Short mmCIF file of C-alpha atoms and ligand atoms in Angstrom, two decimals:
data_model
loop_
_atom_site.label_atom_id
_atom_site.label_comp_id
_atom_site.label_asym_id
_atom_site.label_seq_id
_atom_site.Cartn_x
_atom_site.Cartn_y
_atom_site.Cartn_z
CA MET A 1 116.78 70.12 78.84
CA THR A 2 118.88 71.85 75.72
CA LEU A 3 120.15 75.45 76.16
CA THR A 4 121.26 77.12 73.22
CA ALA A 5 122.34 81.21 73.05
CA PHE A 6 122.28 83.65 70.30
CA ARG A 7 124.29 86.89 70.42
CA ALA A 8 123.71 89.28 67.79
CA GLU A 9 122.22 92.60 67.12
CA ILE A 10 118.56 91.64 68.02
CA LEU A 11 115.05 92.99 67.32
CA THR A 12 111.69 92.88 68.07
CA VAL A 13 108.72 94.32 68.13
CA PRO A 14 105.85 92.52 70.21
CA THR A 15 103.20 94.91 70.12
CA ASP A 16 101.64 97.48 67.88
CA PRO A 17 103.88 100.67 68.17
CA ALA A 18 100.93 102.41 66.81
CA GLN A 19 99.45 101.84 70.36
CA SER A 20 102.78 101.94 72.60
CA PRO A 21 105.72 103.94 71.57
CA ASP A 22 108.15 101.65 73.72
CA ALA A 23 106.67 98.36 71.60
CA ILE A 24 110.46 98.42 69.81
CA GLN A 25 112.76 96.22 71.50
CA HIS A 26 116.22 97.03 70.24
CA TYR A 27 119.51 95.44 71.05
CA PRO A 28 122.35 96.95 69.94
CA ASP A 29 124.50 93.24 71.42
CA GLY A 30 121.91 91.13 72.29
CA LEU A 31 121.58 87.89 74.00
CA LEU A 32 118.88 84.81 73.04
CA VAL A 33 118.86 82.02 74.89
CA VAL A 34 116.34 79.25 74.30
CA GLU A 35 115.92 75.78 76.04
CA ASP A 36 114.02 73.47 74.14
CA GLY A 37 113.23 75.76 71.38
CA VAL A 38 111.27 78.58 73.78
CA VAL A 39 113.19 81.91 74.61
CA ILE A 40 114.34 81.69 78.02
CA ALA A 41 116.08 85.62 78.18
CA LEU A 42 116.33 87.93 75.41
CA GLY A 43 118.50 91.44 76.37
CA HIS A 44 121.74 92.95 76.40
CA TYR A 45 124.59 90.97 76.21
CA ALA A 46 126.28 92.75 79.08
CA ASP A 47 123.45 92.45 81.41
CA LEU A 48 122.31 88.27 80.22
CA ALA A 49 125.16 86.57 79.85
CA PRO A 50 126.62 86.34 83.58
CA ARG A 51 123.62 84.59 84.15
CA TYR A 52 124.58 81.79 81.52
CA PRO A 53 128.24 81.62 82.44
CA ASP A 54 128.61 77.78 81.29
CA LEU A 55 127.10 79.47 77.79
CA ALA A 56 129.23 79.89 74.84
CA PRO A 57 126.86 81.95 72.77
CA GLU A 58 126.73 81.72 68.57
CA ILE A 59 127.25 84.31 67.25
CA LEU A 60 125.57 85.71 64.23
CA PRO A 61 126.28 88.68 62.39
CA GLY A 62 123.65 90.73 61.10
CA LEU A 63 119.95 91.52 62.26
CA LEU A 64 118.24 89.06 64.48
CA VAL A 65 114.32 89.34 64.07
CA PRO A 66 111.25 86.97 64.63
CA GLY A 67 110.30 84.49 62.09
CA PHE A 68 107.50 86.23 59.75
CA ILE A 69 104.02 85.24 60.34
CA ASP A 70 102.32 85.06 56.38
CA THR A 71 98.86 85.50 57.41
CA HIS A 72 96.86 84.16 53.65
CA ILE A 73 98.80 82.16 51.17
CA HIS A 74 97.63 79.66 48.49
CA TYR A 75 100.26 76.29 48.67
CA PRO A 76 98.59 75.04 45.65
CA GLN A 77 99.40 78.09 43.60
CA THR A 78 102.96 78.20 44.06
CA GLU A 79 103.49 77.34 40.35
CA ARG A 80 100.49 79.70 39.01
CA ILE A 81 102.30 82.55 40.46
CA ALA A 82 102.85 85.62 37.78
CA ALA A 83 99.66 84.04 35.27
CA HIS A 84 98.72 87.18 32.94
CA GLY A 85 96.29 89.88 32.37
CA GLU A 86 93.27 88.89 34.87
CA GLN A 87 91.30 90.28 37.82
CA LEU A 88 90.02 88.28 40.41
CA LEU A 89 87.20 85.94 39.00
CA GLN A 90 88.48 85.37 35.60
CA TRP A 91 92.10 84.64 37.11
CA LEU A 92 90.52 81.89 39.38
CA GLU A 93 88.56 80.26 36.53
CA THR A 94 91.76 80.71 33.69
CA HIS A 95 94.47 80.32 35.83
CA ILE A 96 94.16 78.81 39.35
CA PHE A 97 90.98 76.35 39.39
CA PRO A 98 93.01 74.25 36.97
CA ALA A 99 96.06 74.03 38.90
CA GLU A 100 94.41 73.28 41.80
CA ALA A 101 92.40 69.98 40.22
CA ALA A 102 95.88 68.68 40.34
CA PHE A 103 95.79 68.31 44.07
CA ALA A 104 93.51 65.23 44.24
CA ASP A 105 96.93 63.20 43.45
CA ARG A 106 98.53 62.57 46.89
CA ALA A 107 102.12 62.63 45.06
CA HIS A 108 101.43 65.89 43.06
CA ALA A 109 100.24 66.99 46.53
CA ASP A 110 103.40 66.22 48.42
CA ALA A 111 106.07 67.66 45.98
CA ILE A 112 104.27 71.18 45.99
CA ALA A 113 104.18 71.21 50.29
CA ALA A 114 107.86 70.80 50.02
CA PHE A 115 108.82 73.31 47.71
CA PHE A 116 106.22 75.84 49.34
CA LEU A 117 107.72 75.42 53.13
CA ASP A 118 110.36 75.71 51.55
CA GLU A 119 110.29 78.25 50.24
CA LEU A 120 108.84 79.55 53.34
CA LEU A 121 111.88 79.06 54.68
CA ARG A 122 114.21 80.79 52.26
CA ASN A 123 112.35 83.73 52.56
CA GLY A 124 112.10 83.65 56.80
CA THR A 125 108.72 83.19 57.10
CA THR A 126 108.55 80.52 59.60
CA SER A 127 104.56 80.63 60.40
CA ALA A 128 101.35 80.75 57.44
CA LEU A 129 98.05 80.40 57.79
CA VAL A 130 97.66 78.38 54.36
CA PHE A 131 95.14 77.64 51.79
CA ALA A 132 94.97 74.19 50.61
CA THR A 133 92.55 72.71 47.95
CA VAL A 134 88.93 71.55 48.39
CA HIS A 135 91.03 68.02 48.31
CA GLU A 136 91.18 65.99 51.68
CA THR A 137 94.81 64.79 50.59
CA SER A 138 95.81 68.49 49.94
CA VAL A 139 95.75 68.83 53.67
CA ASP A 140 97.13 65.90 54.62
CA ALA A 141 100.22 66.69 52.34
CA LEU A 142 100.98 70.10 53.88
CA PHE A 143 100.56 69.19 57.16
CA GLU A 144 103.11 66.11 56.97
CA ALA A 145 105.38 68.16 55.46
CA ALA A 146 105.21 71.00 58.26
CA LEU A 147 105.15 68.48 60.59
CA SER A 148 108.53 67.23 59.51
CA ARG A 149 109.76 70.63 59.61
CA ASN A 150 108.53 71.64 62.86
CA MET A 151 106.52 74.86 61.37
CA ARG A 152 103.48 76.31 63.11
CA ILE A 153 101.22 76.32 59.76
CA ILE A 154 97.70 76.68 59.68
CA SER A 155 95.20 75.28 57.14
CA GLY A 156 92.40 72.94 56.10
CA LYS A 157 90.24 71.95 53.21
CA VAL A 158 88.51 74.17 50.98
CA LEU A 159 85.02 74.83 51.02
CA MET A 160 83.45 75.01 47.76
CA ASP A 161 80.38 73.17 46.59
CA LEU A 162 79.52 75.97 44.19
CA GLY A 163 83.03 75.80 42.77
CA PRO A 164 83.56 74.61 39.39
CA PRO A 165 82.73 70.67 38.46
CA THR A 166 86.23 69.50 38.74
CA LEU A 167 86.44 71.03 42.17
CA ARG A 168 83.62 70.69 43.97
CA ASP A 169 82.32 69.14 47.64
CA THR A 170 79.20 68.66 48.91
CA PRO A 171 77.62 70.26 52.27
CA GLU A 172 77.92 66.72 53.48
CA THR A 173 81.45 66.10 52.62
CA ALA A 174 82.48 68.99 53.55
CA ARG A 175 81.48 68.19 57.42
CA SER A 176 83.01 64.96 57.24
CA GLU A 177 86.34 65.70 55.46
CA THR A 178 86.49 68.67 57.75
CA GLU A 179 85.53 66.86 61.13
CA ALA A 180 88.08 63.95 59.86
CA LEU A 181 90.87 66.59 59.02
CA ILE A 182 90.57 68.39 62.28
CA ALA A 183 90.73 65.02 64.40
CA ARG A 184 93.74 63.91 62.49
CA TRP A 185 95.92 67.20 62.48
CA GLN A 186 94.56 69.85 65.16
CA GLY A 187 96.96 70.64 67.56
CA ARG A 188 99.70 67.88 66.82
CA GLY A 189 103.12 69.06 66.97
CA ARG A 190 102.73 72.85 65.93
CA LEU A 191 99.88 72.52 63.31
CA GLY A 192 96.55 73.96 63.56
CA TYR A 193 93.05 73.97 61.65
CA ALA A 194 91.50 76.58 59.81
CA VAL A 195 87.66 75.63 58.54
CA THR A 196 88.05 77.47 55.24
CA PRO A 197 84.89 78.42 52.53
CA ARG A 198 86.62 79.56 49.95
CA PHE A 199 84.40 82.96 49.52
CA VAL A 200 80.91 82.97 49.80
CA LEU A 201 80.20 82.71 46.18
CA THR A 202 81.49 79.42 46.09
CA SER A 203 79.61 77.76 49.03
CA SER A 204 75.84 77.16 48.88
CA ASP A 205 73.94 78.63 52.01
CA ALA A 206 73.97 75.00 52.96
CA GLN A 207 77.51 74.73 53.14
CA LEU A 208 77.91 78.00 54.69
CA ALA A 209 75.28 77.16 57.43
CA ILE A 210 77.94 73.88 58.13
CA ALA A 211 81.04 75.87 58.33
CA GLY A 212 79.44 77.89 60.87
CA ASP A 213 78.53 74.86 62.94
CA LEU A 214 82.11 73.63 62.40
CA VAL A 215 83.66 76.69 64.02
CA ALA A 216 80.95 76.68 66.60
CA ALA A 217 81.82 72.77 67.37
CA HIS A 218 85.62 73.39 67.57
CA PRO A 219 86.51 76.27 69.64
CA ASP A 220 90.09 75.73 69.08
CA VAL A 221 89.87 76.49 65.26
CA LEU A 222 90.07 79.39 63.12
CA MET A 223 87.94 80.60 60.08
CA HIS A 224 89.58 81.48 56.99
CA THR A 225 88.33 83.18 53.98
CA HIS A 226 88.31 86.10 51.80
CA MET A 227 85.95 88.92 51.76
CA ALA A 228 85.71 92.60 49.88
CA GLU A 229 88.35 92.01 47.29
CA ASN A 230 87.24 92.57 44.16
CA PRO A 231 84.35 95.23 43.15
CA GLY A 232 82.61 92.87 40.97
CA GLU A 233 82.67 90.05 43.43
CA CYS A 234 81.46 92.16 45.90
CA ALA A 235 78.39 93.07 43.62
CA ALA A 236 77.96 89.28 42.95
CA VAL A 237 77.63 88.72 46.45
CA LEU A 238 75.13 91.58 46.92
CA GLY A 239 73.55 90.12 44.19
CA ARG A 240 73.22 86.74 45.65
CA PHE A 241 72.02 88.14 48.81
CA PRO A 242 69.76 91.54 48.24
CA ASP A 243 69.23 91.71 51.81
CA ALA A 244 72.56 92.02 53.12
CA ARG A 245 73.57 95.61 53.43
CA HIS A 246 77.81 94.53 52.84
CA TYR A 247 79.59 91.29 51.85
CA ILE A 248 80.23 91.21 55.35
CA ASP A 249 76.38 90.18 56.20
CA ALA A 250 76.82 87.57 54.35
CA TYR A 251 79.30 85.65 56.42
CA ASP A 252 77.91 86.95 59.46
CA ARG A 253 74.47 85.19 59.05
CA PHE A 254 75.89 81.94 59.22
CA GLY A 255 77.97 82.64 61.77
CA LEU A 256 81.24 83.16 60.48
CA VAL A 257 82.07 86.49 61.76
CA GLY A 258 83.84 86.25 65.14
CA PRO A 259 87.18 86.78 67.11
CA ARG A 260 88.66 83.06 65.21
CA SER A 261 87.95 84.47 61.88
CA LEU A 262 90.37 85.69 59.59
CA PHE A 263 89.78 87.52 56.11
CA ALA A 264 91.91 88.30 53.47
CA HIS A 265 91.65 91.55 51.88
CA CYS A 266 88.92 93.43 52.61
CA ILE A 267 89.59 96.37 50.61
CA HIS A 268 86.04 97.41 49.87
CA MET A 269 84.75 98.39 53.32
CA ASP A 270 82.47 100.58 54.71
CA ASP A 271 82.22 102.05 58.35
CA GLY A 272 79.87 99.65 59.24
CA ALA A 273 81.85 96.70 58.15
CA MET A 274 84.32 97.70 59.30
CA GLY A 275 82.92 98.71 62.76
CA ARG A 276 81.46 95.06 62.84
CA MET A 277 84.86 93.88 62.08
CA GLY A 278 86.12 95.46 65.31
CA GLN A 279 83.39 94.60 67.15
CA ALA A 280 83.49 90.67 66.78
CA GLY A 281 87.62 90.95 67.16
CA ALA A 282 87.54 89.40 63.86
CA ALA A 283 91.36 90.36 61.63
CA ILE A 284 92.12 90.99 58.13
CA SER A 285 94.88 90.04 56.36
CA PHE A 286 95.93 93.14 54.01
CA CYS A 287 97.77 91.51 50.39
CA PRO A 288 99.41 94.15 49.12
CA THR A 289 101.27 92.71 46.21
CA SER A 290 98.10 90.16 45.52
CA ASN A 291 95.77 93.59 45.65
CA LEU A 292 98.12 95.45 43.07
CA PHE A 293 98.89 92.35 40.97
CA LEU A 294 94.60 91.72 40.24
CA GLY A 295 94.11 95.62 40.11
CA SER A 296 91.37 94.90 43.15
CA GLY A 297 91.98 97.96 44.89
CA LEU A 298 94.05 99.88 47.99
CA PHE A 299 93.65 98.44 51.38
CA ASP A 300 93.03 101.25 53.84
CA LEU A 301 94.70 100.40 57.10
CA ALA A 302 94.17 103.46 59.26
CA HIS A 303 90.64 102.60 58.14
CA ALA A 304 90.73 99.09 60.16
CA ASP A 305 92.97 100.92 63.02
CA ARG A 306 90.11 103.39 63.40
CA PHE A 307 87.93 100.37 64.30
CA GLY A 308 90.43 98.30 65.83
CA VAL A 309 90.84 95.45 64.01
CA LYS A 310 93.35 93.08 64.44
CA THR A 311 95.97 92.93 60.91
CA GLY A 312 98.61 90.98 59.91
CA LEU A 313 100.60 91.13 56.40
CA GLY A 314 99.93 88.17 53.63
CA SER A 315 101.73 87.53 50.65
CA ASP A 316 98.68 85.82 48.99
CA VAL A 317 100.58 83.68 46.55
CA GLY A 318 99.73 82.90 43.66
CA ALA A 319 98.12 86.37 43.23
CA GLY A 320 100.72 87.32 45.38
CA THR A 321 104.11 88.44 43.28
CA SER A 322 106.66 87.55 46.04
CA PHE A 323 106.79 85.22 49.31
CA SER A 324 108.98 87.84 50.66
CA LEU A 325 107.11 89.04 53.38
CA LEU A 326 110.04 92.12 53.17
CA SER A 327 108.76 92.82 49.81
CA THR A 328 105.55 92.53 51.21
CA GLN A 329 106.31 95.55 53.81
CA GLY A 330 107.53 97.41 51.27
CA GLU A 331 104.16 97.29 48.84
CA ALA A 332 102.39 97.54 52.26
CA TYR A 333 104.44 101.24 52.40
CA LYS A 334 103.35 102.21 48.62
CA VAL A 335 99.52 101.04 49.18
CA CYS A 336 99.43 103.04 52.21
CA GLN A 337 100.94 105.84 50.74
CA MET A 338 98.55 105.82 47.50
CA ARG A 339 95.72 106.48 50.92
CA GLY A 340 97.91 109.12 52.00
CA ALA A 341 99.53 107.27 54.94
CA VAL A 342 103.04 106.88 55.92
CA LEU A 343 103.76 103.24 57.11
CA ASP A 344 106.26 103.42 59.77
CA PRO A 345 109.28 100.89 59.15
CA PHE A 346 108.95 99.53 63.11
CA ARG A 347 105.12 99.07 62.55
CA ALA A 348 106.07 97.03 59.15
CA LEU A 349 107.60 94.93 60.46
CA TYR A 350 105.21 94.43 63.48
CA LEU A 351 102.48 93.26 61.02
CA ALA A 352 104.61 90.68 59.49
CA THR A 353 105.21 89.51 63.17
CA ALA A 354 103.74 89.68 66.14
CA GLY A 355 101.13 91.57 64.46
CA GLY A 356 100.63 88.24 62.43
CA ALA A 357 100.42 86.23 65.48
CA ARG A 358 97.70 88.43 66.97
CA ALA A 359 95.64 88.25 63.90
CA LEU A 360 96.12 83.88 63.99
CA GLY A 361 95.22 83.77 67.78
CA LEU A 362 99.25 82.99 68.72
CA SER A 363 100.37 86.07 70.39
CA ASP A 364 101.06 83.57 73.91
CA ARG A 365 103.42 81.41 71.17
CA ILE A 366 105.10 83.76 68.41
CA GLY A 367 105.74 86.89 66.69
CA GLY A 368 107.83 88.69 69.28
CA LEU A 369 110.70 86.35 71.01
CA GLN A 370 109.44 87.20 74.23
CA VAL A 371 109.91 85.02 77.56
CA GLY A 372 108.06 81.68 76.75
CA GLN A 373 107.25 82.03 73.44
CA GLU A 374 108.61 79.65 70.57
CA ALA A 375 112.07 80.64 69.02
CA ASP A 376 111.47 81.60 65.21
CA PHE A 377 113.60 84.00 64.32
CA ILE A 378 115.86 85.04 61.30
CA LEU A 379 118.91 86.80 60.36
CA LEU A 380 118.69 89.60 58.30
CA ASP A 381 121.50 90.57 55.86
CA PRO A 382 121.38 94.46 55.33
CA ALA A 383 124.45 94.16 52.59
CA ALA A 384 122.97 91.00 50.97
CA THR A 385 123.09 93.55 47.63
CA PRO A 386 125.91 95.90 46.54
CA LEU A 387 123.27 98.40 46.56
CA LEU A 388 121.85 97.49 49.91
CA ALA A 389 125.32 97.30 51.22
CA ARG A 390 125.85 100.87 50.07
CA ARG A 391 122.34 101.91 51.04
CA THR A 392 122.66 100.42 55.09
CA ALA A 393 126.06 101.26 55.70
CA GLY A 394 126.27 103.68 58.69
CA ALA A 395 123.00 104.15 58.50
CA SER A 396 119.91 104.49 61.50
CA LEU A 397 118.54 101.29 62.46
CA ALA A 398 115.30 102.52 61.11
CA ASP A 399 116.87 103.22 58.10
CA ARG A 400 118.22 100.08 57.77
CA LEU A 401 115.04 98.42 58.43
CA PHE A 402 113.20 100.80 55.61
CA ALA A 403 115.95 99.86 52.93
CA LEU A 404 115.29 96.02 53.24
CA GLN A 405 111.82 96.57 53.38
CA ILE A 406 112.11 98.57 49.99
CA LEU A 407 115.51 96.63 48.77
CA GLY A 408 114.93 93.58 50.17
CA ASP A 409 113.61 89.82 49.40
CA ASP A 410 115.25 86.14 50.01
CA ARG A 411 118.37 87.75 49.22
CA ALA A 412 118.50 89.67 52.44
CA VAL A 413 117.68 86.45 54.52
CA ALA A 414 120.78 85.01 56.15
CA GLN A 415 119.51 82.17 58.14
CA THR A 416 116.16 80.89 59.00
CA TYR A 417 115.26 79.05 62.52
CA ILE A 418 112.60 77.09 63.61
CA ALA A 419 112.05 76.12 67.62
CA GLY A 420 115.55 77.51 68.00
CA LYS A 421 116.92 74.65 65.35
CA LEU A 422 118.62 76.00 61.89
CA ALA A 423 116.15 75.40 59.67
CA HIS A 424 117.46 77.48 56.75
CA THR A 425 120.96 78.97 54.84
CA ARG A 426 121.23 81.21 52.50
ZN1 ZN B 1 93.81 84.16 48.35
#
C-alpha cells in the first residue's frame, strides 16, 4: 500500500454543469489523497488533513485539474500535422495515406508511438481514444508504449478494405487481426480496444458487417469511427446507400450505432440523425481545430445537447492543429460562438475531462478525481507566459480558467501525473 497526497488549488467538474449547477468542485486549498494510484480522498485541506496526520503532502503550485481525455486522435498522423491546402477526401489522399503506409514497419511505429504518447503527456492528456493504421503492428507498437507509461489508452486496427492499394485489408483479415489484437491487449494494464472502421467509404458492406459482429461479440470493446464530417463525404455515402435517409443509417444497418460507439465530428446532422444518436446512447467527439482546419463545418453542441448525446473533445491530430486540449477548449468556444451559443469555461473543462470519460464509457475510472477513480491529474500554470500572468493576476477562478483555455497550450501544463505518479515536468 502506497499512500501519497497532494496539496494544491484543486478544480474538478465530474458531472455536466449544463445539467447540474453544483457540478463544479473547487478547493482553493485542497488535498488529494492517493493510494496505489487511486483517489481515496478529495476535499478542503483543513477538513481532510487531520484524517491523515502522518502524511506529508507534496505542495503543488498551480491549479490541479483532472488529466485531459482526448476522445479522437490519430497517432500515425503525428508527423503530418499542419499539411497545407486540402479538404477531407483530398487531404487523406495527398497527405495522410502515404504517411500511414509507413506503419507497416514496426520500428517506425515504435518511434512515432513513443513520441506521440510523450507529446500527449506534455500537453496534459492522460487518456485517449486513438486511431492506429490498418497494420496490426501499429496497434502493438502503441499499446506496448502505453503499457510502459501506464496510460489509459484505447485503440484498434483500422478496417479499410476499400482504402488505397497500399493500405487495404480484407474482410477476413479485418476479423482475424482484430480478434488477435483483442485477445492480446484488451484489459491488459489500463488498455482498451476499439473496433475501428475508418469510415463508411473505406469499408465494403461485408467488412462493415464484420465490424458489427466484432462489436457484438466483445461486450467490453468500443466502436470508433468518423461520421458526417465533410459535405462531399456525406454526399458520397448517400450515393453508395441511396435508400439511406442519412449517413448514420449506413452505420446503423450494420449494428454500429450503440452505447459503445463513438463517432468523431457529426457536423452535418439533422434531427433524425442526432435523435438516433441520443436514443442509441452513442457518443460524439467534437474536434474543433480539425473541423476549422479542413473547412469541414461548425459542430452544433446545442443540437447534440438537445438530444442528450454524450459529447467529449477531440484534437483529431493530424487534421487537428494542436495536441493541446486547452487550445481545443478555446477553439470549441469559438465554434460555439459561430453557432450563436456561449460555452461556459467550466463546461469546456468538463468536456475535456469527465465528459470525455463518459463518452468512452470510463466514468467510473477517470475524468473527475472522485474517490475510487484513478489519479490521473495535471498541474496548470496560470502564469505560464507573461501575457497569461498579466491576464490572470487577481482574476476569478472562471476568468483564470477561461484565459488558460484561450491563451494556454502545452506551456501551461507544469506537470502531468499518471495514477498518482509524476509522468511529465515542463
Ligand atoms: Zn479523425
